Amino acid sequence: MKYSPHTDKDKKEMLGVIGAASSEDLFSAIPKEFRLQKLDLAEGISELELKKLMLDKAGKNYSTQKLVSFLGGGAYEHYIPQAVESLISRGEFLTAYTPYQAEASQGTLQAIYEYQSLICELTGMDVANASMYDGASALAEAVILAVKETGRNRVIFSSSLHPEYRQVIKTYLEGYKIEFVEIPHAGGLFDETALKKEANDSTACVIVQNPNFFGCIEKADKIESICHSCGALLIACVNPVSLGILKAPGGYNADIAVGEGQPLGIPMSFGGPYLGFFAVKEKHMRKMPGRVAGMTKDIEGKRGFVLTMQAREQHIRREKATSNICSNEGLMALAACVHLSLLGKEGIKEVARQNVLKSHYLKDKILKLSGFELMFEAPFFNEFVVRCGKETDKITGDLLKHGMIGGLPLGRFRADMKNCMLICVTETKSNDDLDRFAELLGKH
């Protein structure tokens, strides 16, 4: 707990500098119902008492440190080597802000360059930017790129795309005149027949999530063929860990590859901070949001790093600018960079392999239980959907009593999947965990 010695005089002076009349004025943009009105603390307690009280309150939160979790659906529990936190906590990284005098921050630029290079290698794409807020906003920015690049306004995706990503796209593009075409999934996968009917010369892009929201592995090659036959861009939204074992977006000729970088060394923590990665073919580089760091040589032939591109409104004409996405995700990009460096090519393959083996082991055990059935027959990576004989809320509630967080109930997303659960298994689970989970499910 940090000690913040701000007096009323200090606060008044700070508010005066930024032009706010009061703290209430400062936070007026946040609806009152979402603001903490008052901490329930006794007055005059000692620091020791206060620390104990706050630790007790924080201890009431559920976490994967205490419970065995089978939740996925966009945020994943992976093993993070201690070296990741140790390295990104170094003062020169932890306190670094965006390099406005960029070339004076050679260490920051090199870290960005290394991150970009690793993302390109992982996705099989030509150029990556210096990161974005999260996977959903990266996908929305990819759609904007496709709309601007093609001059078209039709965006096609499957209902197998994460429903919250769909919401973010529509919110992000509210000011654009976009026609969104959502195709119902077929057996958990993108319906290729329907895509052929919908794709036309007004289509700016086709979005394929792989693995998709149901955990199924899409037939990306076939979707690519249909997409490009009408001149649209293919956007691949991928789980980066799955690329240790699945074909990379560059391998099936995607134009843009995006995704959530949280599985790469970033812990789950109340939903953030997370990391959006964004990579493109070289021909789309100048439409890409954010920044690109490059490597060069100085006049003495020494290696150096520079900001090669930064399509931000501070630097170019506002109407030509892309979104202002910059330094706040720099530390998360560094975490991903360190994590990937520690794993190496063989390490990420091994992590992906363990995800596949352990998730399929659990699937086989669950299918032997009475009252549970697999929803989709399509191949999957580390998540799968089961239909349960009882209400999922009842099952997850019982699991919690035994120290386990069950899968993600899907009824909140789709009425036709009221008793369905999306179960995720990563390398963090032992065989004992999997056996125990199946045993508890079997009691329902």
mmCIF file of N, CA, C and O in Angstrom, residues 121-159:
data_model
loop_
_atom_site.group_PDB
_atom_site.id
_atom_site.type_symbol
_atom_site.label_atom_id
_atom_site.label_comp_id
_atom_site.label_asym_id
_atom_site.label_seq_id
_atom_site.Cartn_x
_atom_site.Cartn_y
_atom_site.Cartn_z
ATOM 1 N N GLU A 121 7.060 -12.741 -36.331
ATOM 2 C CA GLU A 121 7.477 -14.137 -36.451
ATOM 3 C C GLU A 121 6.359 -15.080 -36.024
ATOM 4 O O GLU A 121 6.120 -16.116 -36.640
ATOM 5 N N LEU A 122 5.657 -14.693 -34.969
ATOM 6 C CA LEU A 122 4.583 -15.542 -34.448
ATOM 7 C C LEU A 122 3.398 -15.616 -35.404
ATOM 8 O O LEU A 122 2.802 -16.674 -35.596
ATOM 9 N N THR A 123 3.048 -14.471 -36.014
ATOM 10 C CA THR A 123 1.860 -14.416 -36.873
ATOM 11 C C THR A 123 2.161 -14.684 -38.343
ATOM 12 O O THR A 123 1.233 -14.861 -39.137
ATOM 13 N N GLY A 124 3.448 -14.668 -38.713
ATOM 14 C CA GLY A 124 3.804 -14.857 -40.110
ATOM 15 C C GLY A 124 3.484 -13.645 -40.970
ATOM 16 O O GLY A 124 3.333 -13.775 -42.190
ATOM 17 N N MET A 125 3.362 -12.478 -40.351
ATOM 18 C CA MET A 125 3.036 -11.258 -41.088
ATOM 19 C C MET A 125 4.300 -10.416 -41.299
ATOM 20 O O MET A 125 5.357 -10.692 -40.741
ATOM 21 N N ASP A 126 4.165 -9.335 -42.110
ATOM 22 C CA ASP A 126 5.336 -8.533 -42.485
ATOM 23 C C ASP A 126 5.686 -7.462 -41.453
ATOM 24 O O ASP A 126 6.864 -7.238 -41.151
ATOM 25 N N VAL A 127 4.670 -6.759 -40.938
ATOM 26 C CA VAL A 127 4.916 -5.604 -40.071
ATOM 27 C C VAL A 127 3.932 -5.639 -38.886
ATOM 28 O O VAL A 127 2.748 -5.900 -39.079
ATOM 29 N N ALA A 128 4.457 -5.359 -37.699
ATOM 30 C CA ALA A 128 3.585 -5.257 -36.511
ATOM 31 C C ALA A 128 3.761 -3.879 -35.907
ATOM 32 O O ALA A 128 4.836 -3.276 -36.008
ATOM 33 N N ASN A 129 2.706 -3.371 -35.271
ATOM 34 C CA ASN A 129 2.837 -2.083 -34.601
ATOM 35 C C ASN A 129 3.261 -2.283 -33.149
ATOM 36 O O ASN A 129 3.481 -3.398 -32.697
ATOM 37 N N ALA A 130 3.342 -1.172 -32.413
ATOM 38 C CA ALA A 130 3.884 -1.226 -31.052
ATOM 39 C C ALA A 130 2.798 -1.458 -30.014
ATOM 40 O O ALA A 130 2.910 -0.969 -28.896
ATOM 41 N N SER A 131 1.765 -2.197 -30.399
ATOM 42 C CA SER A 131 0.710 -2.673 -29.507
ATOM 43 C C SER A 131 -0.478 -1.723 -29.401
ATOM 44 O O SER A 131 -0.390 -0.537 -29.727
ATOM 45 N N MET A 132 -1.582 -2.295 -28.894
ATOM 46 C CA MET A 132 -2.839 -1.560 -28.735
ATOM 47 C C MET A 132 -3.460 -1.919 -27.390
ATOM 48 O O MET A 132 -2.894 -2.677 -26.623
ATOM 49 N N TYR A 133 -4.653 -1.358 -27.107
ATOM 50 C CA TYR A 133 -5.227 -1.524 -25.779
ATOM 51 C C TYR A 133 -5.529 -2.983 -25.431
ATOM 52 O O TYR A 133 -5.170 -3.470 -24.382
ATOM 53 N N ASP A 134 -6.267 -3.648 -26.315
ATOM 54 C CA ASP A 134 -6.624 -5.042 -26.065
ATOM 55 C C ASP A 134 -7.022 -5.691 -27.389
ATOM 56 O O ASP A 134 -7.022 -5.038 -28.443
ATOM 57 N N GLY A 135 -7.360 -6.961 -27.323
ATOM 58 C CA GLY A 135 -7.666 -7.682 -28.545
ATOM 59 C C GLY A 135 -8.898 -7.161 -29.262
ATOM 60 O O GLY A 135 -8.923 -7.067 -30.487
ATOM 61 N N ALA A 136 -9.934 -6.799 -28.503
ATOM 62 C CA ALA A 136 -11.184 -6.344 -29.122
ATOM 63 C C ALA A 136 -10.993 -5.012 -29.852
ATOM 64 O O ALA A 136 -11.470 -4.832 -30.974
ATOM 65 N N SER A 137 -10.292 -4.068 -29.224
ATOM 66 C CA SER A 137 -10.084 -2.775 -29.892
ATOM 67 C C SER A 137 -9.120 -2.920 -31.062
ATOM 68 O O SER A 137 -9.232 -2.198 -32.060
ATOM 69 N N ALA A 138 -8.164 -3.856 -30.964
ATOM 70 C CA ALA A 138 -7.280 -4.112 -32.109
ATOM 71 C C ALA A 138 -8.091 -4.616 -33.300
ATOM 72 O O ALA A 138 -7.856 -4.216 -34.449
ATOM 73 N N LEU A 139 -9.066 -5.476 -33.014
ATOM 74 C CA LEU A 139 -9.915 -5.990 -34.097
ATOM 75 C C LEU A 139 -10.745 -4.869 -34.713
ATOM 76 O O LEU A 139 -10.891 -4.789 -35.942
ATOM 77 N N ALA A 140 -11.294 -3.999 -33.871
ATOM 78 C CA ALA A 140 -12.083 -2.876 -34.385
ATOM 79 C C ALA A 140 -11.211 -1.973 -35.271
ATOM 80 O O ALA A 140 -11.652 -1.500 -36.327
ATOM 81 N N GLU A 141 -9.968 -1.739 -34.860
ATOM 82 C CA GLU A 141 -9.068 -0.918 -35.669
ATOM 83 C C GLU A 141 -8.737 -1.615 -36.989
ATOM 84 O O GLU A 141 -8.551 -0.953 -38.018
ATOM 85 N N ALA A 142 -8.673 -2.944 -36.957
ATOM 86 C CA ALA A 142 -8.412 -3.683 -38.197
ATOM 87 C C ALA A 142 -9.561 -3.486 -39.183
ATOM 88 O O ALA A 142 -9.349 -3.352 -40.400
ATOM 89 N N VAL A 143 -10.783 -3.459 -38.672
ATOM 90 C CA VAL A 143 -11.945 -3.236 -39.533
ATOM 91 C C VAL A 143 -11.869 -1.830 -40.149
ATOM 92 O O VAL A 143 -12.136 -1.641 -41.347
ATOM 93 N N ILE A 144 -11.498 -0.855 -39.329
ATOM 94 C CA ILE A 144 -11.361 0.521 -39.853
ATOM 95 C C ILE A 144 -10.321 0.560 -40.971
ATOM 96 O O ILE A 144 -10.521 1.186 -42.011
ATOM 97 N N LEU A 145 -9.195 -0.125 -40.760
ATOM 98 C CA LEU A 145 -8.164 -0.176 -41.809
ATOM 99 C C LEU A 145 -8.747 -0.754 -43.103
ATOM 100 O O LEU A 145 -8.539 -0.211 -44.191
ATOM 101 N N ALA A 146 -9.477 -1.858 -42.969
ATOM 102 C CA ALA A 146 -10.033 -2.520 -44.154
ATOM 103 C C ALA A 146 -11.026 -1.619 -44.882
ATOM 104 O O ALA A 146 -11.041 -1.554 -46.119
ATOM 105 N N VAL A 147 -11.848 -0.905 -44.117
ATOM 106 C CA VAL A 147 -12.836 -0.007 -44.715
ATOM 107 C C VAL A 147 -12.132 1.125 -45.478
ATOM 108 O O VAL A 147 -12.496 1.467 -46.614
ATOM 109 N N LYS A 148 -11.090 1.697 -44.854
ATOM 110 C CA LYS A 148 -10.360 2.784 -45.513
ATOM 111 C C LYS A 148 -9.576 2.275 -46.723
ATOM 112 O O LYS A 148 -9.488 2.949 -47.744
ATOM 113 N N GLU A 149 -8.994 1.108 -46.599
ATOM 114 C CA GLU A 149 -8.146 0.578 -47.671
ATOM 115 C C GLU A 149 -8.947 0.195 -48.904
ATOM 116 O O GLU A 149 -8.528 0.411 -50.032
ATOM 117 N N THR A 150 -10.127 -0.375 -48.693
ATOM 118 C CA THR A 150 -10.930 -0.865 -49.828
ATOM 119 C C THR A 150 -11.939 0.162 -50.322
ATOM 120 O O THR A 150 -12.438 0.046 -51.449
ATOM 121 N N GLY A 151 -12.286 1.133 -49.491
ATOM 122 C CA GLY A 151 -13.329 2.079 -49.863
ATOM 123 C C GLY A 151 -14.706 1.448 -49.844
ATOM 124 O O GLY A 151 -15.660 1.981 -50.419
ATOM 125 N N ARG A 152 -14.826 0.287 -49.207
ATOM 126 C CA ARG A 152 -16.097 -0.427 -49.127
ATOM 127 C C ARG A 152 -16.640 -0.349 -47.693
ATOM 128 O O ARG A 152 -15.924 0.035 -46.772
ATOM 129 N N ASN A 153 -17.902 -0.782 -47.518
ATOM 130 C CA ASN A 153 -18.498 -0.589 -46.190
ATOM 131 C C ASN A 153 -19.197 -1.818 -45.630
ATOM 132 O O ASN A 153 -19.947 -1.731 -44.672
ATOM 133 N N ARG A 154 -18.962 -2.970 -46.224
ATOM 134 C CA ARG A 154 -19.648 -4.186 -45.775
ATOM 135 C C ARG A 154 -18.662 -5.051 -44.974
ATOM 136 O O ARG A 154 -17.570 -5.379 -45.456
ATOM 137 N N VAL A 155 -19.062 -5.407 -43.760
ATOM 138 C CA VAL A 155 -18.186 -6.172 -42.867
ATOM 139 C C VAL A 155 -18.890 -7.480 -42.506
ATOM 140 O O VAL A 155 -19.994 -7.465 -41.961
ATOM 141 N N ILE A 156 -18.235 -8.599 -42.811
ATOM 142 C CA ILE A 156 -18.865 -9.907 -42.585
ATOM 143 C C ILE A 156 -18.115 -10.660 -41.489
ATOM 144 O O ILE A 156 -16.881 -10.724 -41.484
ATOM 145 N N PHE A 157 -18.875 -11.230 -40.575
ATOM 146 C CA PHE A 157 -18.284 -12.106 -39.562
ATOM 147 C C PHE A 157 -19.303 -13.164 -39.183
ATOM 148 O O PHE A 157 -20.489 -13.075 -39.526
ATOM 149 N N SER A 158 -18.816 -14.164 -38.485
ATOM 150 C CA SER A 158 -19.675 -15.281 -38.067
ATOM 151 C C SER A 158 -20.135 -15.059 -36.631
ATOM 152 O O SER A 158 -19.465 -14.388 -35.839
ATOM 153 N N SER A 159 -21.239 -15.686 -36.272
ATOM 154 C CA SER A 159 -21.683 -15.632 -34.883
ATOM 155 C C SER A 159 -20.752 -16.440 -33.978
ATOM 156 O O SER A 159 -20.919 -16.438 -32.768
#
